[in-house]
Short mmCIF file of C-alpha atoms in Angstrom, two decimals:
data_model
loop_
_atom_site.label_atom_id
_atom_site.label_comp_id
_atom_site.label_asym_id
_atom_site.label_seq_id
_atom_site.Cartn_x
_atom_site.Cartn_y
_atom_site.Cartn_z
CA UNK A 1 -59.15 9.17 18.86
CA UNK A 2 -61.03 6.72 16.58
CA UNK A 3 -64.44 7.60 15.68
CA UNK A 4 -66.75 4.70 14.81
CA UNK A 5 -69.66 5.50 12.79
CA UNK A 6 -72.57 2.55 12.53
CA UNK A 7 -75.24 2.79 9.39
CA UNK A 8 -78.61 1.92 10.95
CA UNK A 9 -79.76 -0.94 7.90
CA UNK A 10 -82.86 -0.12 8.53
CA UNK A 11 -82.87 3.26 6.43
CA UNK A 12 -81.20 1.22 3.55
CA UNK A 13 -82.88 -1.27 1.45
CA UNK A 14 -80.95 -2.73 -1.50
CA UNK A 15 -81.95 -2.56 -4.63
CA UNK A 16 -82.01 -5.91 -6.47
CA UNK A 17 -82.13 -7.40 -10.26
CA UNK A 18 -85.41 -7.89 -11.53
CA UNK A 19 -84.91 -10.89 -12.17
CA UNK A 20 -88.73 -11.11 -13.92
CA UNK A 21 -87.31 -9.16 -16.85
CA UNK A 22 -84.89 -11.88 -17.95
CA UNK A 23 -85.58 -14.13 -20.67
CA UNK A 24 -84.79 -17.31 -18.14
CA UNK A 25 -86.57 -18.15 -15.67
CA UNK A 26 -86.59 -20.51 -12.28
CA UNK A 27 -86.99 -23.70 -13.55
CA UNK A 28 -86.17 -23.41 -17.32
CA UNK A 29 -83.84 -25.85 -19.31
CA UNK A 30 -82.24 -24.77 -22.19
CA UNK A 31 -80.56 -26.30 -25.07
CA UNK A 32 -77.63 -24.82 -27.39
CA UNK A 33 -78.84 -26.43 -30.73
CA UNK A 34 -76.06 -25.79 -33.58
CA UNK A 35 -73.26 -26.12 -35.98
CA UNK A 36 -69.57 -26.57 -35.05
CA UNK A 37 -69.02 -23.12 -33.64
CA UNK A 38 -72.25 -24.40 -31.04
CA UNK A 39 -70.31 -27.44 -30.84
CA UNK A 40 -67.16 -25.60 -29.74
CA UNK A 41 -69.07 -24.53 -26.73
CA UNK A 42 -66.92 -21.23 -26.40
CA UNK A 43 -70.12 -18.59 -26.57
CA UNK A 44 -72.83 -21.45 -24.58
CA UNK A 45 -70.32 -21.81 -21.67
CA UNK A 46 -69.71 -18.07 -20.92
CA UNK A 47 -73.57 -17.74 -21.60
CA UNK A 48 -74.43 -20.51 -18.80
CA UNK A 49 -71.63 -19.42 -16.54
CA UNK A 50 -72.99 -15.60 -16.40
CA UNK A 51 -76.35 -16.71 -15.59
CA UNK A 52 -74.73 -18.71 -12.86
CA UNK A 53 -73.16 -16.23 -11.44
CA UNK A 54 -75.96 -13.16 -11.85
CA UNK A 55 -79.04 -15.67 -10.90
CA UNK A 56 -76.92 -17.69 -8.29
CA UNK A 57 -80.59 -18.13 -6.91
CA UNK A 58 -82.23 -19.23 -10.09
CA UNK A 59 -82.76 -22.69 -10.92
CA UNK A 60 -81.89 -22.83 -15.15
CA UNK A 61 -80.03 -26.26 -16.71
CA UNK A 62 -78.09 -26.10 -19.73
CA UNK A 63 -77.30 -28.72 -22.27
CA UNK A 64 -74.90 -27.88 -25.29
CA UNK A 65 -76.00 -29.75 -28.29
CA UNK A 66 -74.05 -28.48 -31.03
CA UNK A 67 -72.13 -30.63 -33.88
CA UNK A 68 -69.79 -29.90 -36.40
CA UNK A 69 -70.73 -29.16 -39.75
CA UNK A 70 -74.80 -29.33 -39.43
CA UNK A 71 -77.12 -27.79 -41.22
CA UNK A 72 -81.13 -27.06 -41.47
CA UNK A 73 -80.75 -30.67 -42.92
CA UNK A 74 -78.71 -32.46 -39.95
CA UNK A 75 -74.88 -33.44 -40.91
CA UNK A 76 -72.20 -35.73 -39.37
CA UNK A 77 -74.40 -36.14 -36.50
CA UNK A 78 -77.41 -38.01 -38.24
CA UNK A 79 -80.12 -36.16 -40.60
CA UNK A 80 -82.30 -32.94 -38.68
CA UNK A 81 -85.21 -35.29 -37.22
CA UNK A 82 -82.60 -37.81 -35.66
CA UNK A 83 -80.56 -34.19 -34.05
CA UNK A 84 -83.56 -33.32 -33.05
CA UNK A 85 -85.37 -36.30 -31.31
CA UNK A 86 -81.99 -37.53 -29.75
CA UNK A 87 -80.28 -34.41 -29.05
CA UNK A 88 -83.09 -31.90 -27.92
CA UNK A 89 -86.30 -33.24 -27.15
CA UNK A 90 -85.25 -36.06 -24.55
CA UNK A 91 -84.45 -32.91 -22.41
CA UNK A 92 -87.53 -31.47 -22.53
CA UNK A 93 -86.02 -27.65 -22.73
CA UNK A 94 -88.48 -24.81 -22.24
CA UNK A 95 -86.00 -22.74 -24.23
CA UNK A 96 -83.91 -23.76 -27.41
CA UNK A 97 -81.53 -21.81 -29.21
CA UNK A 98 -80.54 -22.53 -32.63
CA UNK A 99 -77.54 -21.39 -34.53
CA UNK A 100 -77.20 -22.43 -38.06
CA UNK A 101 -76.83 -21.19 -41.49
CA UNK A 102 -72.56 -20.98 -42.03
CA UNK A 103 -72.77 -24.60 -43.55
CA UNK A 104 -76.01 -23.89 -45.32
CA UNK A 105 -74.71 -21.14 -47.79
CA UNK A 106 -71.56 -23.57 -48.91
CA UNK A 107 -69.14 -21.05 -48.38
CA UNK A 108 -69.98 -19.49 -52.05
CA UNK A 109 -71.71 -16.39 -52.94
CA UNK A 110 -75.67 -16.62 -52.79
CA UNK A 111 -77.53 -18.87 -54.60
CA UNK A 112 -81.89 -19.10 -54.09
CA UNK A 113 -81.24 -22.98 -54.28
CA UNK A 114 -79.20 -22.55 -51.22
CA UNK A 115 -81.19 -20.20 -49.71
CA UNK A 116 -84.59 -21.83 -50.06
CA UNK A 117 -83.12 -25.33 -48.73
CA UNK A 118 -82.33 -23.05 -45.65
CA UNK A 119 -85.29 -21.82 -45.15
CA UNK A 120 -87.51 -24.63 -45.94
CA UNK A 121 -85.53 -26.29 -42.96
CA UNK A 122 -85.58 -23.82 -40.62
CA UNK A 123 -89.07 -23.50 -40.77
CA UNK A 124 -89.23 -27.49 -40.28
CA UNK A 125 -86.87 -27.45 -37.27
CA UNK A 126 -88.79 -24.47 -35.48
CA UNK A 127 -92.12 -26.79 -36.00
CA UNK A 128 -91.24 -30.06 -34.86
CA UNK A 129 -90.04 -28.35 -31.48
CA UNK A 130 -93.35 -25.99 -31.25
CA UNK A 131 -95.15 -29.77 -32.00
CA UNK A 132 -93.41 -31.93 -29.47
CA UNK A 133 -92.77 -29.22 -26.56
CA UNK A 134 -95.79 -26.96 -26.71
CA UNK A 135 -94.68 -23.35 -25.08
CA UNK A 136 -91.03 -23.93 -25.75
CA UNK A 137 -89.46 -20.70 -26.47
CA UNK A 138 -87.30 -20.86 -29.29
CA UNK A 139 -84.25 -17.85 -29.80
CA UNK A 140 -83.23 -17.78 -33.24
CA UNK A 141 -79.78 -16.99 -33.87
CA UNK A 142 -78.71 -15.03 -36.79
CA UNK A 143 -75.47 -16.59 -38.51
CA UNK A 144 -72.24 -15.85 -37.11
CA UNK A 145 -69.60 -14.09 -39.17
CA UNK A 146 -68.06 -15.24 -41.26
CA UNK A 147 -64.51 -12.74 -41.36
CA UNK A 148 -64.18 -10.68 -44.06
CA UNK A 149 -62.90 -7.70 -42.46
CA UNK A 150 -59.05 -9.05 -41.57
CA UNK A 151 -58.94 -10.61 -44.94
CA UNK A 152 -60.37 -9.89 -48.35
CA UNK A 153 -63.18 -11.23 -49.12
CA UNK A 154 -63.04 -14.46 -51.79
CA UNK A 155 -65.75 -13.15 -54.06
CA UNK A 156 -67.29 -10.26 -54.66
CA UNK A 157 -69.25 -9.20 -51.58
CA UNK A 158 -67.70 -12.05 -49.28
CA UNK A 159 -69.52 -14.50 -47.63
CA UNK A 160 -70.40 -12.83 -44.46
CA UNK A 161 -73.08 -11.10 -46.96
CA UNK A 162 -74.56 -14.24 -47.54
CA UNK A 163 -74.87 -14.95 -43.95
CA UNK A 164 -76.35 -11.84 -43.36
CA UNK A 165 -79.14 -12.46 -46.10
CA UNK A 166 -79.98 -15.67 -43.70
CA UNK A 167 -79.95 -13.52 -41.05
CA UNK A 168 -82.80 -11.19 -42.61
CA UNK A 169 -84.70 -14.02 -43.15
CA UNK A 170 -84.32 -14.85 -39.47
CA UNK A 171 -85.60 -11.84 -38.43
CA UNK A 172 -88.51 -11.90 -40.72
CA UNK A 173 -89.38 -15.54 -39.51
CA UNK A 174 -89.13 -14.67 -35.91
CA UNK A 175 -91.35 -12.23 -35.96
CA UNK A 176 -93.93 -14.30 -38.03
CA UNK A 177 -93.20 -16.86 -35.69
CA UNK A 178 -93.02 -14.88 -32.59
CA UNK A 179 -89.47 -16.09 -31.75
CA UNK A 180 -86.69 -14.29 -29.88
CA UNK A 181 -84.02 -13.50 -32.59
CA UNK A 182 -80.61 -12.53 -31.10
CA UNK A 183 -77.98 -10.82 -33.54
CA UNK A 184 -74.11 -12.27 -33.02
CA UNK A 185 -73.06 -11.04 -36.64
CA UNK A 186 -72.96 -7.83 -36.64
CA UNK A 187 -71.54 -7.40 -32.96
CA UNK A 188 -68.58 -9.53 -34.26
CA UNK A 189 -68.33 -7.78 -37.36
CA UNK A 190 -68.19 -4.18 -36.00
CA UNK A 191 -65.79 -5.69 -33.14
CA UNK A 192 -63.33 -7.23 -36.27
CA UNK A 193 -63.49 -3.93 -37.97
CA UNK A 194 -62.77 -1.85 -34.36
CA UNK A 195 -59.66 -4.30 -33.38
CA UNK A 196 -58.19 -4.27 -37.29
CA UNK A 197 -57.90 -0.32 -36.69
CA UNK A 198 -56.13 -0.85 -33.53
CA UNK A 199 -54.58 -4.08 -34.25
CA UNK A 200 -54.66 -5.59 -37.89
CA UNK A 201 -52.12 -8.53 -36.82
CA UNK A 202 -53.65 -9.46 -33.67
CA UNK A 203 -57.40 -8.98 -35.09
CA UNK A 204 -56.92 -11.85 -38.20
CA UNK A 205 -56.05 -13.98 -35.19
CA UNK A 206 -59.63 -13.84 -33.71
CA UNK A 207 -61.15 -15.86 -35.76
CA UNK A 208 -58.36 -17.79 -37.39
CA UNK A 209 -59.75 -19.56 -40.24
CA UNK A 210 -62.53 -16.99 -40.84
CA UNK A 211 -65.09 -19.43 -39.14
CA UNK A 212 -64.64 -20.87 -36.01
CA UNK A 213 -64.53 -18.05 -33.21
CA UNK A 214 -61.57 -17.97 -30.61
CA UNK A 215 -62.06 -18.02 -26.91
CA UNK A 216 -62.20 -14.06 -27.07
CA UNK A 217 -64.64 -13.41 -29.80
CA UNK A 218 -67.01 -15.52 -28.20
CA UNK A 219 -67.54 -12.94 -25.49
CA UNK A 220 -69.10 -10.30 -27.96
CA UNK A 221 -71.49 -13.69 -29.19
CA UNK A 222 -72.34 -14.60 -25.79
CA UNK A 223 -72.87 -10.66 -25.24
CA UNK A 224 -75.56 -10.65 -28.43
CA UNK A 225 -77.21 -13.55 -27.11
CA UNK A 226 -77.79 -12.45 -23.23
CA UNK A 227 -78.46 -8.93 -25.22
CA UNK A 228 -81.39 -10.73 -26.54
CA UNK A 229 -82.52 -11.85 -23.56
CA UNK A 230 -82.95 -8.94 -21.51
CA UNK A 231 -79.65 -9.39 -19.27
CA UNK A 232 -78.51 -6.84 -16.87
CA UNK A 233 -75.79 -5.03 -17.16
CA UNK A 234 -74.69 -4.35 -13.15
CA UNK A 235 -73.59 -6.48 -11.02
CA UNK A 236 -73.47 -4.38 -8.35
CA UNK A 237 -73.40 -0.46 -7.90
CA UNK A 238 -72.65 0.98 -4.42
CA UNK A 239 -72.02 4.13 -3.71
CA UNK A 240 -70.22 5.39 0.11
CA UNK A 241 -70.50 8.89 1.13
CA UNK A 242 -66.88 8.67 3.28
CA UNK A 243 -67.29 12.23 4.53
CA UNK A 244 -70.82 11.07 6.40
CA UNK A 245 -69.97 7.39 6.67
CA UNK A 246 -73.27 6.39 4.84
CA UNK A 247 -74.41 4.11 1.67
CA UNK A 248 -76.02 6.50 -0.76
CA UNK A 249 -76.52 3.25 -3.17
CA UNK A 250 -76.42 -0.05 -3.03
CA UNK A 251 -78.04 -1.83 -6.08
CA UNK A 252 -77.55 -5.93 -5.92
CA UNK A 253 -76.33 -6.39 -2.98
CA UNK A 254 -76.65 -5.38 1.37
CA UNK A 255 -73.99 -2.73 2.78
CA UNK A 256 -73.79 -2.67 6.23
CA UNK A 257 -71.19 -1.75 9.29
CA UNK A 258 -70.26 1.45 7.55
CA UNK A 259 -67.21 2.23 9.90
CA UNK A 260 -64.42 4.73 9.82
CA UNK A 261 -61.36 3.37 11.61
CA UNK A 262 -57.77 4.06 9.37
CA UNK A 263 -60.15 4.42 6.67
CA UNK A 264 -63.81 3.62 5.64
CA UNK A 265 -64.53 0.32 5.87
CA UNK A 266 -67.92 -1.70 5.37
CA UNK A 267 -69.40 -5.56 4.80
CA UNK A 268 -70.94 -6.57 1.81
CA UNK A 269 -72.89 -9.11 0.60
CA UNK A 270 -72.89 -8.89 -2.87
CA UNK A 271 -75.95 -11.08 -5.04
CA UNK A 272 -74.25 -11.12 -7.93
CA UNK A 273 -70.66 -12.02 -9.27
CA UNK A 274 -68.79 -10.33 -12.34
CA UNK A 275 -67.07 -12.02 -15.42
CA UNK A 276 -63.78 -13.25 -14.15
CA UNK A 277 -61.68 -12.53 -17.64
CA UNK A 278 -58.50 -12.66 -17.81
CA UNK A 279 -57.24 -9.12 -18.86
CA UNK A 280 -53.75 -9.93 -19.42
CA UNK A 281 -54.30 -11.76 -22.38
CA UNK A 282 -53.77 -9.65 -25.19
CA UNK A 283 -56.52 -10.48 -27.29
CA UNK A 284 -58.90 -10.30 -24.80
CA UNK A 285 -57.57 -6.73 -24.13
CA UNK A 286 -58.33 -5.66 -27.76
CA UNK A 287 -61.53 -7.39 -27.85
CA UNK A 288 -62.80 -5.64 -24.88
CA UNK A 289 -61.13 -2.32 -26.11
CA UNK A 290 -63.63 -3.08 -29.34
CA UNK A 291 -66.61 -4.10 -28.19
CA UNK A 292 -68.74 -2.60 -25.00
CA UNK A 293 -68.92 -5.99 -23.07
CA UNK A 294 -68.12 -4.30 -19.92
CA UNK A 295 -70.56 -2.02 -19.95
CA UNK A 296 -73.04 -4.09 -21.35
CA UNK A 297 -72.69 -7.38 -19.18
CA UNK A 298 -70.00 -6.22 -16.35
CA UNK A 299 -70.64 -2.81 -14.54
CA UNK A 300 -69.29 -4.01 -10.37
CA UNK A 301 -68.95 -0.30 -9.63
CA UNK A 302 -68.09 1.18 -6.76
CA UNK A 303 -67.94 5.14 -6.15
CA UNK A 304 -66.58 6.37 -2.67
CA UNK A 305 -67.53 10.62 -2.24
CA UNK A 306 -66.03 12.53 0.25
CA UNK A 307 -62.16 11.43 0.47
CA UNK A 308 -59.40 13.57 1.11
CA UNK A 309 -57.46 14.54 -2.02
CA UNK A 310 -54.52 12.47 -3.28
CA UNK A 311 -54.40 8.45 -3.33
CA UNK A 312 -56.17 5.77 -1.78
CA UNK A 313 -56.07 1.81 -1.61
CA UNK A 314 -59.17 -0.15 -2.17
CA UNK A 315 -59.03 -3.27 0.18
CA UNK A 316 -61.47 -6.34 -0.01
CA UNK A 317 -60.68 -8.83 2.05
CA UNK A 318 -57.31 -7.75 3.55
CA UNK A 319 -56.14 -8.09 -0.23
CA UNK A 320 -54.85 -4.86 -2.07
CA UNK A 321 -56.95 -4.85 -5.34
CA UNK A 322 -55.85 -1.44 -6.59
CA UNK A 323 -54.86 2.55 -5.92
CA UNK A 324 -57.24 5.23 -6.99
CA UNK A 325 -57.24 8.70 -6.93
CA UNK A 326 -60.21 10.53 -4.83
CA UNK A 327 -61.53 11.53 -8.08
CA UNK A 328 -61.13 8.19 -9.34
CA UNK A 329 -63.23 7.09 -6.33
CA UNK A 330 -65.53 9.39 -6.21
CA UNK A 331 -66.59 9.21 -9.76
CA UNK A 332 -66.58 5.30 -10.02
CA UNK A 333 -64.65 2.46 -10.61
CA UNK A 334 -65.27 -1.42 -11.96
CA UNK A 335 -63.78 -3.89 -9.95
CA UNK A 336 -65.19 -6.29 -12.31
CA UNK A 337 -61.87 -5.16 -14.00
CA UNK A 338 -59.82 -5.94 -11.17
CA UNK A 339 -58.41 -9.33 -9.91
CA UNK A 340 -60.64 -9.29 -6.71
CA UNK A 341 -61.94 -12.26 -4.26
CA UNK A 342 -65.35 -11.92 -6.68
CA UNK A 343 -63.57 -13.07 -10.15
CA UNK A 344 -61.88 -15.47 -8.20
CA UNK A 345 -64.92 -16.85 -6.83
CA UNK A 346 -66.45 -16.26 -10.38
CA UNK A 347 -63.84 -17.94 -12.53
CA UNK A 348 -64.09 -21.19 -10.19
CA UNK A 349 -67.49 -21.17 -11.31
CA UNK A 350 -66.64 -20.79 -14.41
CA UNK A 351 -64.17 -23.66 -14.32
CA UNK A 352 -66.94 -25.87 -13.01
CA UNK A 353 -68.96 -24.88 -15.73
CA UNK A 354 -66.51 -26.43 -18.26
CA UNK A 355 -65.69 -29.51 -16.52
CA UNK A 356 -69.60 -30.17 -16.37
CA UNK A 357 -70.42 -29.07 -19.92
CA UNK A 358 -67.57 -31.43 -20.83
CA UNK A 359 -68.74 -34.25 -19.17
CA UNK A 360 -72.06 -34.31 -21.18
CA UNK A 361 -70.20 -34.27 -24.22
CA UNK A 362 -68.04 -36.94 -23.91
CA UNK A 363 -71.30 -38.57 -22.45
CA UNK A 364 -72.94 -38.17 -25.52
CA UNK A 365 -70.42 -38.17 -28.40
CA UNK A 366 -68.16 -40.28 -26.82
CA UNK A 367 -70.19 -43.14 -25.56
CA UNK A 368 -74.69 -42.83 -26.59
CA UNK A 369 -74.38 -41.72 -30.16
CA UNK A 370 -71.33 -43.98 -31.41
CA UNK A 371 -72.83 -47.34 -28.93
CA UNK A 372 -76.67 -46.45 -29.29
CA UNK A 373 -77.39 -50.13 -30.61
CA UNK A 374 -74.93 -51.97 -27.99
CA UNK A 375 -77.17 -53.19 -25.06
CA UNK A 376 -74.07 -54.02 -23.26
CA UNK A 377 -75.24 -53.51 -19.33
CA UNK A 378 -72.16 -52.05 -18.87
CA UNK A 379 -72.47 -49.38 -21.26
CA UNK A 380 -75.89 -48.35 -19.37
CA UNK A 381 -73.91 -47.97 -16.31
CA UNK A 382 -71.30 -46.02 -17.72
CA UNK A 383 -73.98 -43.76 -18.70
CA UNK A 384 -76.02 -43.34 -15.77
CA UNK A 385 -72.48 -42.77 -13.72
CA UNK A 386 -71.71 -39.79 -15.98
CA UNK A 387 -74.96 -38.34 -15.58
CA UNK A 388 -74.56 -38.85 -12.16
CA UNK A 389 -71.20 -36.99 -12.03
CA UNK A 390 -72.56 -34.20 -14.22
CA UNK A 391 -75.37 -33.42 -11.85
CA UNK A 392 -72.66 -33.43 -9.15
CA UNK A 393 -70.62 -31.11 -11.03
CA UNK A 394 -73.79 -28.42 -11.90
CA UNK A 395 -74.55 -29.08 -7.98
CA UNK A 396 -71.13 -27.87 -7.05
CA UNK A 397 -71.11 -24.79 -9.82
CA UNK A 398 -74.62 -23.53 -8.38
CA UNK A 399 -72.99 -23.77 -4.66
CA UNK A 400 -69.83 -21.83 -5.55
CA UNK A 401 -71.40 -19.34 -7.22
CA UNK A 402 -73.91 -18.38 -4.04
CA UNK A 403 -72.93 -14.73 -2.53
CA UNK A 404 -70.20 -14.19 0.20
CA UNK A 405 -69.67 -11.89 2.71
CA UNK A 406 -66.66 -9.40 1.90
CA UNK A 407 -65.17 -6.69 4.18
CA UNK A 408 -64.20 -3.69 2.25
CA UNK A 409 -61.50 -0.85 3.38
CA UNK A 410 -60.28 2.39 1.74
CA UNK A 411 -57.24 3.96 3.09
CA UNK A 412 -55.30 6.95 2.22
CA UNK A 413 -52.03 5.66 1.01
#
């Protein structure tokens, strides 16, 4: 005989983010100022895509404004003032990042010419925005690295040291300035040194020409930068007490129909959605194995107490996402590590994300900045049609990435 067991949700109440305690805010729009590894828009787009999918509620825009090869002075893209009142300010961002400083050193051990161009600029940049957006929060970013942990450095000290004598100055100004200041050097750096111990070969692969950050190393940046801003680390945490068919936690998200039928089973409506990443990839595996994204960004944990020794399947969905041990169970697992309907959901988000973030930029480099004197009214159209399809695009991430009702089972194999 089946015994059904029904949690009252009434003695429950879930505990949610707080969401006051993040940087961003309804409302905000922020803009990804930069060099070329900016302009790659590896780090921005897992940056916009987790605050997507952990604030599917909040309201926060995101435009990607990096270029290739800028500095404090401007570059390819047009001097700093022309970057700045073209590629910032007509968005009126309440929050700007800025990442430069691996141009500005030259690639050559330190020199106070260098350095006092830098800083002279920086300063410049950081007041025309305080000027022309009054209460615009402004996140410094200290230089990437530069790699000289897979490879020897070129000169005595390598470059990297360079960058991180910018980066000092950063600090200093941001707290004279009363800027947030996020870190992505040393984060990278430790991560380098962590994979070349595990995996010399694979790690001088990560950032291939000692610059420009692959699709896996700009995890541990995005991690630095949502670091600095106060993200959460959980996604959700729920905890099922199997032997008294209960919820004992459920942080992020609403448990409820706590049944026992062939096994525990429940509904949840999770707020949040993990990181979908895809685990198979090798370097991915070592650069999670040397870093602590997952515990610092992507903690989905579940812990079921009170099984019956020996194995049991985790169902979500009707879909087999792993076997666990009772133990296993009962002390906690991530199924942000898993492939489960929630990085599914997440990595179409994700996907939406780049095709929107993509858009702009072909928008902008493809079409405003190389026609800006044509007053063909064609060209106008074109324009306003790919804004148009952008906004469709963020319309469709934000609705994707809204919470869905899952049915959970766990059955002794």
């Amino acid at each position: 005989m089946i015994t059904r067991f029904l949690l009252a949700l009434s003695l429950f109440v879930p505990i949610s983010h707080a969401a006051d305690t993040f940087a961003l805010h309804d409302g905000d729009r922020v803009v990804f100022f930069g060099d070329s590894i900016t302009d790659q828009r590896r780090y921005t787009s897992v940056v916009e895509t987790y605050v997507v999918t952990r604030f599917p509620k909040l309201d926060v825009r995101f435009v990607h404004s990096g270029w290739g090869g800028d500095r404090v002075s401007g570059g390819a893209g047009g001097p700093i003032d022309v970057r700045l009142y073209r590629d910032v300010l007509p968005y009126n961002p309440t929050v700007v990042t800025i990442m430069l400083g691996m141009n500005d050193g030259a690639y050559r051990a330190f020199e106070p010419g260098l350095f006092d161009t830098f800083s002279t600029g920086y300063k410049h940049i950081v007041d025309v925005l305080k000027r022309q957006l009054p209460g615009v929060r402004i996140t410094a970013i200290q230089p990437s690295a530069f790699d000289d942990v897979t490879r020897a450095p070129s000169f005595e000290g390598g470059y990297n040291k360079v960058l991180i004598r910018y980066s000092d100055f950063l600090r200093d100004l941001a707290a004279e300035q009363k800027l947030g200041v996020a870190d992505l050097n040393t984060p990278v750096v430790d991560a380098l040194t962590k994979a070349k111990a595990a995996d010399a070969t694979a790690a001088a692969r990560l950032i291939p020409d000692r610059i420009h950050p692959n699709d896996q190393v700009a995890l541990v940046m995005a991690e630095g930068l949502l670091k600095a801003w106060n993200a959460p680390a959980v996604v959700t945490d729920v905890e099922i007490d199997a032997a008294r068919h209960s919820v004992a936690v459920q942080v992020n998200t609403r448990v409820s129909d706590v049944l026992h039928e062939k096994g525990i089973v429940w509904t949840q409506l999770d707020q949040s959605l993990p990181l979908a990443l895809n685990r198979q990839d090798p370097l991915v595996a070592l650069v999670l194995k040397s870093s602590d994204f997952m515990d610092a960004l992507n903690r989905e944990i579940l812990r079921v107490k009170g099984l019956a020794r020996g194995n049991h399947r985790v169902e979500i969905d009707g879909e087999a996402v792993g076997t666990f041990s009772a133990e296993q169970l009962a002390s906690g697992i991530n199924l942000a590590e898993l492939a489960t309907p929630m990085t599914r959901q997440a990595a179409a988000v994700h996907q939406l994300t780049m095709q929107h973030l993509n858009i702009h930029n072909t928008r902008w480099r493809q079409l405003q900045v190389p026609m800006q004197t044509n007053e063909m009214p064609e060209l106008l159209t074109a324009l306003k049609s790919l804004d148009e399809l952008d906004a469709r695009l963020v319309r469709d991430q934000r609705a994707a990435a809204q919470p869905r009702l899952h049915r959970y089972m766990v059955v002794a194999e």
